[in-house]
Amino acid sequence: MSTALVELQGVTKIYRLGEVEVPALRGVDLAVSPGDFLALMGPSGSGKSTLLHVLGLLDRPTAGRVLWEGRDVTRLNGGRLAELRGRRIGFVFQMFNLVPNLTALENVELPLVFLGVPGRERRRRAQEVLTRLGLGDRLRHRPNQLSGGQQQRVALARALVTDPALLIADEPTGNLDTTTGKEILGLFTQLNEQGRTIVLATHDPEAAAVAKARLRLRDGQIVGVER
Amino acid sequence: MIWDILRLSLRNIRHRGLRSWLTVIGILIGTAAVVALISVGQGLQRAIALQVERIVGYNTILVTARGLNLGQRIRLDIEAIRAIPGVRSAIAVRTETAYVEGPGGKGFLAVLGYDPPMEEFVAEMDLTVASGRPLAGPGEVLLGSRTARVLGAGVGDAVTIEGKSFTVVGILGAQRAGGFATGGLSLTDLLVISLPELRQLFRGPELVHYAVVRLADRADMALVRERIRDHLRAVGERNASLTDFEDLTRNIQSVIRGVQAFLAGIAGIALLVGGVGVMNTMYTAVLERTREIGVLKAIGAKDSHVLFLFLFESGFMGLAGGALGLLSGFGVAWVATLIVSRLFEAQGAFTPALTAGLVLGSLFFAFVVGAVSGLFPAVRAAKLPPVEALRYE
Ligand SMILES: Nc1ncnc2c1ncn2[C@@H]1O[C@H](COP(=O)(O)OP(=O)(O)OP(=O)(O)O)[C@@H](O)[C@H]1O
Ligand SMILES: [Mg+2]
């Protein structure tokens, strides 16, 4: 029936802080189709990260359903979710979040380690992706020996090495200067043109502009869609 | 994949540098203490078994007052025991108190009856003479060094024992111990004459400190023991007990093992403290790497991957501490036994034992202490919800 890659149906997420309930998402319906490039926008605290986490199967909704390629994965156990994440989803974060004591190459190999890909093939694939992103001469560098833009490209390589169906990015340019941010955004555009499905959250109108569609969030609800 | 996770663990340990070392040292100290105590204890057991065998021998029965009390005397006739079938040879250590007169003094002194097989039987009975020569015939006496001074006698002088005259042929050297062999008497305070002559001086029921009976090659231990008991009953001795080599070593070994278990238990506490150190390090590591754990989970790590990542870290630190502790513990044991051997001039080789069981056991135990101490932190890391870990500052 549905052709959506991932679909949220009436998703609500409520955080409980002692007695106080903090609603982060309130009845969100959203379908992400293959080839989409969506940008989530909205003020701080509006629920962008929370929505990305639910889309990326990192967090479970308090109410509502999550369908992955038409299959209800809301109640799937943690191990299965981890495997789905490992195979089908790539994450890029604002803080790059590379493992500090691993080289660029090793960081990119990491998702393949958890998938059980043998060392040789792992290295070949990681090297290939890094080279494609212009880091062929930085394979043995550690994160603290790389600039912010280079680190974010390594993080992007790590997200792409498993050839994921969905790429999720939470403010990927938030910690970069304008020029470097533009470079990264260029990479996203390129990836989408090659058919990669992307959802990113951003405060930056320029970043949002490269997406094919913009969703506006406020207080945990989608208040506007602009294609 | 498990190897890759192991490699990551090693990388993280190296990355922590000094902190890893300090943690490893905690385990090292505990393991070293346990290993040192056990290897010294086992070496001691071995040395004592050898010593007991030298003194007593496998096919040997010791006849003493109850409770292996060598100070208290028992009544027996050594000739009658020698006549028991299956007995190859037997000696009794017998001393009597005699009135002795010498050129420069007199008094009541202890006289030991010397029987040539004694020295073979009783390694500690060192009758080496410092001056003169050993006993060779009747009418001769050896003097302990202090006795010689009391009597004012030297080699060639005559002393009278219970009215009978003896010629001093030798003075014994300064004695180390000798208490065991002579039932608490030091050889320095003795006169030594031949056993037949002691018998002639003191007739009647023979009181001895102890007797050592050696069996013929194919003799039946149980049967000979029974015969010796018969003899003791016949002479009216009810306070004697028989001990063979196995009884003796078993007694001594069980005492040593008890002490050793107690000490190793105390040392084990040091190892547990090392374990607490591992736990502390690992909890800190989990806290510091919370974000990283979230990232690992976001890119596909399962709970079990994270669990093993941390378990390997603590287990490996345990193992490293165990291996280094094993080496240093054995080194400490070596030095300790060297010093002890020097101090007490212990006879025979007393070296710490390093058995395969001790090596494998201590390595395994150190690994387990490390892994178990790391278990709670690792479980905490594995159970962290990925989103909370990612948000952690
Ligand atoms: N673990 C948590 N416990 C309690 N409240 C939380 C938790 N995580 C998020 N929230 C709350 O949920 C709401 C949405 O947070 P979220 O991080 O999704 O916002 P955001 O749009 O990504 O904001 P920003 O632009 O600042 O990143 C906020 O009010 C936040 O305080
Ligand atoms: Mg956010």
XYZ file of C-alpha atoms and ligand atoms in Angstrom:
652
model
C 0.000 0.000 0.000
C 2.302 2.720 1.242
C 5.405 3.540 -0.749
C 6.892 5.529 2.140
C 10.354 4.616 3.405
C 9.424 5.589 6.922
C 6.087 6.808 8.168
C 5.012 8.299 11.502
C 1.342 7.988 12.443
C 0.078 10.140 15.302
C 3.455 10.079 17.027
C 3.549 11.633 20.468
C 6.640 11.800 22.650
C 6.350 12.851 26.251
C 9.363 13.183 28.532
C 8.671 12.775 32.205
C 10.744 14.866 34.583
C 9.525 13.691 37.978
C 5.947 14.980 38.207
C 6.226 17.246 35.205
C 5.401 15.973 31.733
C 7.220 17.618 28.848
C 5.558 16.956 25.507
C 8.244 17.010 22.821
C 6.071 15.731 19.967
C 2.297 15.986 19.816
C 0.541 13.838 17.244
C 2.957 14.077 14.339
C 1.992 12.455 11.017
C 4.801 12.309 8.503
C 5.741 10.125 5.560
C 9.249 10.168 4.097
C 9.327 8.731 0.582
C 12.408 7.424 -1.224
C 14.306 10.286 -2.839
C 12.898 12.917 -0.466
C 15.085 15.674 0.925
C 13.294 17.228 3.902
C 14.458 20.016 6.158
C 12.972 20.362 9.651
C 12.868 23.924 10.889
C 11.591 25.540 14.024
C 12.658 27.304 17.173
C 14.868 25.677 19.758
C 12.925 23.127 21.781
C 10.269 22.660 19.111
C 11.048 18.952 18.827
C 13.304 18.689 15.752
C 15.893 16.395 17.332
C 13.201 14.299 18.961
C 11.465 13.840 15.629
C 14.758 12.815 13.964
C 15.428 10.308 16.729
C 12.022 8.703 16.276
C 12.467 8.660 12.481
C 15.909 7.112 12.906
C 14.607 4.390 15.245
C 16.815 5.682 18.066
C 13.856 6.474 20.289
C 10.372 5.045 20.724
C 7.249 7.184 20.658
C 5.070 7.419 23.755
C 2.025 6.983 21.520
C 1.488 6.442 17.797
C 3.149 4.124 15.289
C 6.356 4.039 13.290
C 6.275 2.146 9.999
C 9.564 1.251 8.313
C 8.968 0.326 4.674
C 5.376 -0.412 5.603
C 6.237 -2.611 8.574
C 5.251 -1.567 12.092
C 8.530 -1.349 14.043
C 7.137 0.484 17.071
C 7.459 -2.569 19.335
C 10.533 -4.155 17.770
C 13.183 -5.178 20.331
C 16.353 -3.160 20.808
C 18.646 -5.580 19.011
C 16.483 -5.606 15.872
C 16.255 -1.835 15.901
C 20.033 -1.590 16.254
C 20.440 -3.849 13.252
C 17.978 -1.828 11.181
C 19.814 1.349 12.146
C 23.121 -0.227 11.250
C 21.991 -1.427 7.830
C 19.508 1.155 6.644
C 20.108 4.456 8.416
C 23.047 6.833 8.603
C 23.378 9.594 11.198
C 25.289 12.849 11.108
C 25.378 15.065 14.202
C 26.087 18.684 14.915
C 29.074 17.805 17.119
C 30.577 15.396 14.536
C 30.833 12.795 17.320
C 33.791 10.876 15.977
C 35.489 8.376 18.278
C 38.541 10.370 19.387
C 41.114 7.589 19.616
C 40.355 6.078 16.218
C 41.717 7.289 12.883
C 39.427 8.664 10.192
C 39.549 5.325 8.397
C 38.747 3.374 11.555
C 35.867 5.692 12.413
C 34.350 5.080 9.014
C 34.888 1.318 9.358
C 33.030 1.203 12.656
C 29.437 0.696 11.387
C 30.717 -2.178 9.228
C 32.378 -3.753 12.287
C 28.996 -3.985 13.982
C 27.539 -5.521 10.826
C 30.254 -8.175 10.850
C 31.848 -7.180 7.539
C 35.334 -8.739 7.221
C 38.332 -6.430 7.762
C 39.619 -6.307 4.202
C 36.312 -5.387 2.621
C 35.634 -2.980 5.458
C 38.817 -1.071 4.798
C 38.229 -1.032 1.060
C 34.735 0.397 1.420
C 35.716 2.936 4.072
C 38.650 4.121 2.004
C 36.473 4.441 -1.073
C 33.856 6.596 0.645
C 36.485 8.813 2.282
C 38.204 9.299 -1.048
C 34.916 10.166 -2.682
C 34.418 12.867 -0.029
C 37.886 14.282 -0.699
C 39.669 12.833 2.346
C 41.812 10.252 0.562
C 44.945 11.822 2.061
C 43.606 12.012 5.616
C 42.885 8.329 6.274
C 45.305 7.934 9.186
C 44.485 11.231 10.869
C 42.768 11.327 14.192
C 39.763 13.609 14.731
C 41.832 16.158 16.667
C 44.183 16.410 13.682
C 41.327 17.386 11.363
C 39.467 20.665 10.844
C 35.773 20.912 11.692
C 34.751 20.603 8.063
C 36.995 17.589 7.586
C 35.610 15.980 10.725
C 32.075 16.486 9.483
C 33.034 14.909 6.173
C 34.452 11.899 8.021
C 31.183 11.713 9.955
C 29.300 11.874 6.672
C 31.506 9.094 5.285
C 30.744 7.013 8.377
C 27.027 7.542 7.776
C 27.310 6.604 4.106
C 29.631 3.610 4.269
C 26.754 1.209 4.877
C 24.926 2.637 1.850
C 21.885 3.528 3.979
C 18.377 4.061 2.637
C 17.899 7.079 4.881
C 20.410 9.744 5.904
C 19.521 11.725 9.009
C 21.422 14.893 9.922
C 20.841 16.983 13.045
C 22.145 20.508 12.408
C 25.100 19.244 10.378
C 26.334 22.787 9.690
C 25.653 24.172 13.167
C 29.294 23.976 14.210
C 30.850 25.073 10.919
C 31.646 28.448 9.401
C 29.613 29.571 6.394
C 32.034 28.429 3.696
C 32.608 25.000 5.167
C 28.889 24.707 5.860
C 28.206 25.396 2.200
C 30.614 22.666 1.175
C 28.823 20.150 3.357
C 25.431 21.300 2.067
C 26.773 20.845 -1.446
C 27.594 17.254 -0.585
C 24.045 16.723 0.705
C 22.567 18.118 -2.501
C 24.827 15.847 -4.533
C 23.844 12.819 -2.497
C 20.165 13.582 -2.940
C 20.624 14.008 -6.649
C 22.141 10.524 -6.669
C 18.889 9.299 -5.074
C 19.719 9.302 -1.392
C 16.781 10.063 0.944
C 17.730 12.773 3.450
C 16.056 14.379 6.456
C 17.914 17.148 8.200
C 17.137 19.541 11.031
C 18.488 23.071 10.923
C 18.111 26.623 12.184
C 19.836 27.954 9.133
C 17.547 29.156 6.282
C 20.376 28.633 3.788
C 20.681 25.018 4.830
C 16.930 24.587 4.619
C 16.942 26.134 1.173
C 18.895 23.261 -0.368
C 16.183 20.772 0.675
C 13.316 19.877 -1.615
C 10.749 20.436 1.130
C 10.691 22.326 4.439
C 8.613 21.312 7.480
C 8.009 23.893 10.163
C 7.731 22.603 13.736
C 6.364 24.421 16.758
C 5.737 22.975 20.211
C 5.973 19.461 18.929
C 3.591 19.866 16.039
C 4.096 20.304 12.310
C 2.636 23.709 11.592
C 3.616 24.137 7.965
C 4.894 22.314 4.914
C 6.565 24.095 2.051
C 7.521 22.215 -1.070
C 33.807 -9.121 14.829
C 34.585 -10.071 18.417
C 38.262 -9.529 17.584
C 37.547 -6.060 16.297
C 35.756 -5.218 19.502
C 38.682 -6.644 21.448
C 41.025 -4.429 19.452
C 38.888 -1.414 20.224
C 39.043 -2.303 23.917
C 42.823 -2.501 23.846
C 42.911 0.839 22.066
C 40.800 2.424 24.769
C 43.015 0.989 27.505
C 46.109 2.389 25.828
C 44.370 5.681 25.337
C 43.790 6.056 29.087
C 47.524 5.600 29.698
C 48.454 6.336 33.284
C 44.980 5.641 34.598
C 45.042 2.172 33.041
C 48.409 1.510 34.598
C 47.244 2.529 38.041
C 44.268 0.238 37.704
C 46.466 -2.620 36.536
C 48.801 -2.024 39.490
C 45.882 -2.491 41.863
C 45.285 -5.962 40.458
C 49.012 -6.593 40.255
C 49.522 -6.048 43.975
C 46.677 -8.341 44.933
C 47.776 -11.096 42.581
C 51.407 -10.761 43.621
C 50.468 -11.144 47.287
C 48.375 -14.238 46.619
C 50.966 -15.811 44.330
C 53.854 -15.084 46.705
C 52.067 -16.616 49.669
C 50.883 -19.685 47.817
C 54.188 -20.388 46.119
C 56.116 -19.949 49.367
C 53.576 -22.162 51.122
C 53.818 -24.858 48.491
C 57.604 -24.646 48.522
C 57.513 -24.983 52.293
C 55.266 -28.022 52.091
C 57.603 -29.611 49.610
C 60.678 -28.822 51.706
C 59.061 -30.168 54.838
C 57.969 -33.341 53.093
C 61.573 -33.818 51.985
C 62.894 -33.071 55.451
C 60.430 -35.411 57.109
C 61.357 -38.070 54.630
C 65.015 -37.565 55.407
C 64.427 -37.779 59.133
C 61.821 -40.461 59.112
C 61.689 -42.107 55.706
C 58.747 -43.619 53.944
C 58.899 -47.087 55.452
C 59.395 -45.790 58.919
C 57.369 -45.721 62.103
C 57.952 -43.221 64.864
C 57.131 -44.402 68.403
C 56.589 -41.444 70.744
C 54.523 -40.291 73.655
C 51.003 -39.348 72.622
C 50.719 -36.217 70.523
C 54.196 -36.639 69.034
C 55.581 -35.340 72.290
C 59.313 -35.916 72.200
C 59.928 -34.358 75.590
C 57.983 -36.978 77.467
C 59.490 -40.424 77.782
C 57.990 -43.800 77.074
C 58.842 -47.299 78.158
C 59.991 -49.773 75.549
C 62.661 -52.376 74.851
C 64.374 -51.600 71.579
C 65.813 -55.132 71.326
C 62.326 -56.612 71.477
C 61.203 -54.277 68.717
C 64.212 -55.195 66.588
C 63.125 -58.821 66.899
C 59.692 -58.181 65.347
C 59.473 -59.824 61.889
C 59.418 -57.219 59.150
C 61.569 -54.756 61.084
C 64.866 -54.100 59.333
C 66.377 -51.868 61.980
C 65.313 -49.737 64.887
C 66.835 -47.210 67.215
C 65.704 -45.578 70.375
C 66.951 -42.244 71.579
C 67.614 -42.802 75.248
C 69.092 -40.423 77.770
C 69.553 -40.909 81.493
C 70.539 -38.491 84.207
C 73.779 -39.537 85.823
C 76.102 -38.266 88.510
C 79.259 -37.255 86.657
C 82.633 -36.213 87.975
C 85.343 -34.577 85.882
C 88.739 -33.020 86.568
C 87.310 -29.567 87.162
C 83.649 -30.110 88.189
C 80.825 -32.508 88.865
C 77.050 -32.725 88.797
C 73.954 -34.470 87.554
C 74.043 -34.423 83.779
C 72.208 -36.033 80.885
C 73.905 -38.985 79.215
C 72.835 -40.040 75.720
C 73.239 -43.629 74.582
C 74.818 -43.655 71.125
C 73.762 -46.280 68.641
C 75.607 -46.158 65.268
C 72.399 -46.293 63.096
C 71.231 -43.128 64.851
C 72.981 -40.774 62.480
C 71.454 -42.478 59.520
C 68.021 -42.225 61.095
C 68.182 -38.825 62.621
C 69.611 -36.289 60.242
C 69.486 -33.601 62.857
C 71.606 -35.617 65.267
C 74.842 -34.130 64.147
C 77.567 -35.732 66.222
C 80.431 -34.133 64.366
C 83.298 -33.574 66.758
C 85.036 -30.223 66.984
C 88.182 -31.714 68.489
C 89.291 -35.303 69.053
C 87.500 -38.137 67.274
C 84.138 -39.938 67.355
C 83.323 -42.881 69.604
C 85.148 -46.016 68.525
C 85.052 -48.459 71.413
C 83.951 -49.110 74.997
C 85.008 -46.851 77.815
C 84.892 -43.741 75.620
C 82.808 -40.613 75.997
C 82.058 -37.536 73.892
C 81.264 -34.275 75.665
C 78.948 -31.526 74.581
C 80.746 -28.201 74.468
C 79.054 -26.796 77.541
C 79.421 -30.076 79.448
C 83.142 -30.002 78.782
C 83.298 -26.575 80.394
C 81.215 -27.660 83.403
C 83.412 -30.682 84.002
C 86.609 -28.863 83.178
C 87.551 -31.748 80.936
C 89.299 -31.938 77.558
C 90.294 -34.640 75.134
C 92.309 -37.376 76.928
C 90.923 -36.593 80.393
C 88.974 -39.143 82.403
C 85.455 -38.595 83.735
C 83.441 -40.931 85.930
C 79.780 -41.614 85.187
C 77.922 -43.306 88.003
C 81.250 -44.509 89.354
C 82.550 -45.968 86.108
C 85.512 -44.296 84.424
C 85.412 -43.116 80.795
C 88.020 -41.463 78.602
C 87.076 -38.278 76.773
C 87.876 -38.879 73.086
C 86.180 -35.849 71.563
C 84.300 -32.610 72.137
C 81.193 -31.942 70.037
C 81.019 -28.850 67.909
C 78.667 -26.013 68.677
C 75.232 -27.334 67.893
C 72.564 -25.621 65.945
C 69.425 -27.144 67.300
C 69.357 -30.769 68.258
C 66.240 -30.375 70.345
C 64.111 -32.491 68.107
C 66.487 -35.424 68.036
C 67.074 -35.621 71.761
C 63.674 -34.778 73.087
C 64.280 -31.188 73.960
C 67.835 -31.533 75.207
C 70.565 -29.622 73.482
C 73.564 -31.664 72.416
C 75.785 -29.055 74.016
C 74.549 -30.167 77.448
C 75.072 -33.886 76.942
C 77.538 -36.641 77.436
C 77.466 -39.340 74.793
C 78.486 -42.937 75.517
C 77.674 -46.079 73.598
C 74.195 -47.471 74.076
C 75.333 -50.901 75.410
C 77.316 -49.167 78.130
C 74.356 -46.936 79.027
C 72.286 -50.091 79.324
C 74.789 -51.600 81.716
C 74.834 -48.476 83.874
C 71.063 -48.206 84.014
C 69.360 -51.563 84.136
C 65.673 -52.196 84.417
C 62.721 -50.715 82.518
C 64.039 -48.560 79.705
C 62.620 -45.083 79.345
C 63.271 -43.545 75.945
C 62.371 -40.259 74.293
C 61.302 -41.970 71.128
C 62.048 -44.862 68.874
C 62.399 -44.986 65.106
C 61.571 -48.279 63.408
C 62.485 -48.964 59.800
C 60.674 -51.716 57.943
C 62.118 -54.324 55.613
C 61.334 -53.794 51.940
C 58.214 -55.860 51.632
C 57.018 -55.682 55.208
C 53.367 -55.017 55.954
C 53.115 -51.646 57.707
C 49.813 -52.457 59.395
C 51.079 -55.757 60.719
C 54.306 -54.311 62.113
C 52.372 -51.481 63.748
C 50.151 -54.084 65.402
C 53.180 -55.985 66.711
C 54.735 -52.833 68.126
C 51.458 -52.085 69.891
C 51.529 -55.619 71.310
C 54.999 -54.979 72.677
C 53.994 -51.642 74.214
C 51.032 -53.326 75.900
C 53.327 -56.077 77.161
C 55.683 -53.610 78.883
C 52.737 -51.658 80.245
C 53.220 -48.501 78.163
C 49.819 -46.920 77.553
C 50.866 -43.409 76.687
C 52.689 -44.179 73.438
C 51.500 -43.565 69.923
C 52.737 -44.660 66.525
C 53.210 -42.281 63.641
C 54.346 -43.213 60.175
C 55.641 -40.967 57.447
C 52.246 -40.421 55.941
C 50.647 -39.521 59.269
C 53.425 -37.085 59.936
C 53.427 -35.312 56.608
C 49.666 -35.258 56.608
C 49.656 -33.533 59.999
C 52.290 -30.999 59.088
C 50.850 -30.333 55.654
C 47.375 -29.761 56.982
C 48.693 -27.196 59.434
C 50.622 -25.432 56.664
C 47.666 -25.542 54.335
C 45.466 -24.006 57.001
C 47.882 -21.153 57.628
C 48.360 -20.709 53.908
C 44.640 -20.572 53.180
C 44.266 -17.953 55.889
C 47.093 -15.807 54.522
C 45.977 -16.228 50.925
C 42.516 -15.168 52.034
C 43.947 -11.954 53.447
C 45.946 -11.423 50.261
C 42.743 -12.103 48.327
C 41.261 -9.026 49.990
C 44.017 -6.993 48.332
C 42.915 -8.479 45.041
C 39.333 -7.475 45.759
C 40.498 -3.933 46.456
C 42.173 -4.077 43.042
C 38.806 -5.137 41.660
C 37.176 -2.098 43.214
C 39.827 -0.023 41.433
C 38.829 -1.604 38.134
C 35.184 -0.895 38.859
C 35.952 2.720 39.622
C 37.969 3.162 36.444
C 35.270 1.545 34.352
C 32.439 3.603 35.848
C 34.440 6.717 35.123
C 35.069 5.492 31.584
C 31.361 4.854 31.030
C 30.527 8.350 32.262
C 33.191 9.989 30.124
C 32.211 8.053 27.059
C 28.452 8.301 27.423
C 28.135 10.326 24.237
C 30.384 7.907 22.413
C 28.165 5.035 23.541
C 25.184 6.892 22.123
C 27.007 7.378 18.813
C 28.024 3.726 18.658
C 24.422 2.723 19.169
C 23.217 5.200 16.573
C 25.520 3.665 13.979
C 24.329 0.139 14.684
C 26.062 -1.184 17.833
C 23.871 -3.599 19.749
C 23.746 -3.652 23.525
C 25.911 -6.772 23.464
C 28.609 -5.006 21.419
C 28.800 -2.221 23.958
C 28.749 -4.739 26.812
C 31.691 -6.665 25.413
C 33.587 -3.508 24.564
C 33.638 -2.543 28.238
C 33.925 -6.079 29.611
C 37.019 -6.731 27.508
C 38.564 -3.537 28.789
C 38.183 -4.500 32.423
C 38.954 -8.157 31.793
C 42.120 -7.308 29.949
C 43.285 -4.952 32.664
C 42.627 -7.781 35.116
C 44.595 -10.193 32.972
C 47.504 -7.793 32.569
C 47.554 -7.183 36.312
C 47.409 -10.932 36.849
C 50.327 -11.669 34.532
C 52.511 -8.924 35.991
C 51.400 -9.868 39.497
C 52.321 -13.478 38.834
C 55.840 -12.499 37.839
C 56.403 -10.059 40.665
C 54.730 -12.367 43.200
C 57.056 -15.167 42.242
C 59.994 -12.782 42.383
C 58.985 -11.683 45.872
C 58.622 -15.322 46.907
C 62.114 -16.071 45.628
C 63.692 -13.237 47.534
C 61.691 -14.074 50.653
C 62.728 -17.724 50.661
C 66.340 -16.758 50.035
C 66.267 -14.497 53.068
C 64.465 -17.063 55.202
C 66.895 -19.802 54.174
C 69.829 -17.547 55.124
C 68.319 -16.525 58.424
C 67.435 -20.006 59.614
C 70.156 -21.816 57.736
C 67.470 -24.235 56.666
C 68.742 -27.521 55.425
C 67.874 -28.738 51.967
C 66.536 -26.777 49.060
C 63.688 -24.496 50.058
C 62.512 -22.763 46.896
C 59.075 -21.358 46.126
C 56.957 -23.630 43.981
C 55.477 -22.385 40.706
C 53.011 -25.016 39.606
C 50.994 -24.908 36.403
C 47.897 -24.766 38.581
C 49.165 -21.645 40.323
C 50.058 -19.944 37.037
C 46.770 -20.679 35.296
C 44.740 -20.249 38.452
C 46.092 -16.798 39.247
C 45.757 -15.581 35.644
C 42.218 -16.878 35.448
C 41.318 -15.449 38.827
C 42.748 -12.014 37.996
C 40.830 -12.018 34.691
C 37.627 -12.956 36.500
C 38.141 -10.256 39.138
C 38.672 -7.727 36.343
C 35.706 -8.888 34.296
C 33.350 -9.182 37.268
C 34.344 -5.746 38.550
C 33.727 -4.384 35.075
C 30.399 -6.153 34.753
C 28.214 -3.554 36.458
C 29.743 -0.593 34.600
C 29.545 -2.537 31.322
C 25.906 -3.452 31.887
C 25.147 0.158 32.662
C 26.847 1.213 29.424
C 25.013 -1.439 27.406
C 21.641 -0.448 28.840
C 22.031 3.282 28.223
C 19.176 4.480 26.021
C 20.879 5.796 22.873
C 19.053 9.123 22.843
C 19.908 9.956 26.444
C 23.507 8.995 25.796
C 23.592 11.291 22.758
C 22.178 14.212 24.707
C 24.652 13.710 27.559
C 27.005 16.639 27.946
N 15.626 13.599 27.845
C 14.749 14.604 27.966
N 14.094 14.816 29.124
C 13.207 15.807 29.257
N 12.900 16.643 28.289
C 13.511 16.509 27.108
C 14.462 15.483 26.872
N 14.877 15.577 25.606
C 14.222 16.636 25.068
N 13.403 17.193 25.949
C 12.506 18.309 25.717
O 11.784 18.038 24.544
C 11.602 19.238 23.810
C 12.100 19.060 22.402
O 13.483 18.918 22.412
P 14.369 18.758 21.090
O 15.761 18.469 21.488
O 13.694 17.767 20.215
O 14.253 20.201 20.477
P 15.030 20.786 19.211
O 13.992 21.326 18.302
O 15.954 19.799 18.641
O 15.844 21.979 19.855
P 17.271 22.567 19.415
O 17.016 23.383 18.194
O 17.667 23.409 20.559
O 18.163 21.409 19.161
C 12.336 20.319 24.552
O 11.386 21.074 25.311
C 13.267 19.605 25.448
O 13.473 20.317 26.629
Mg 18.072 19.600 18.476
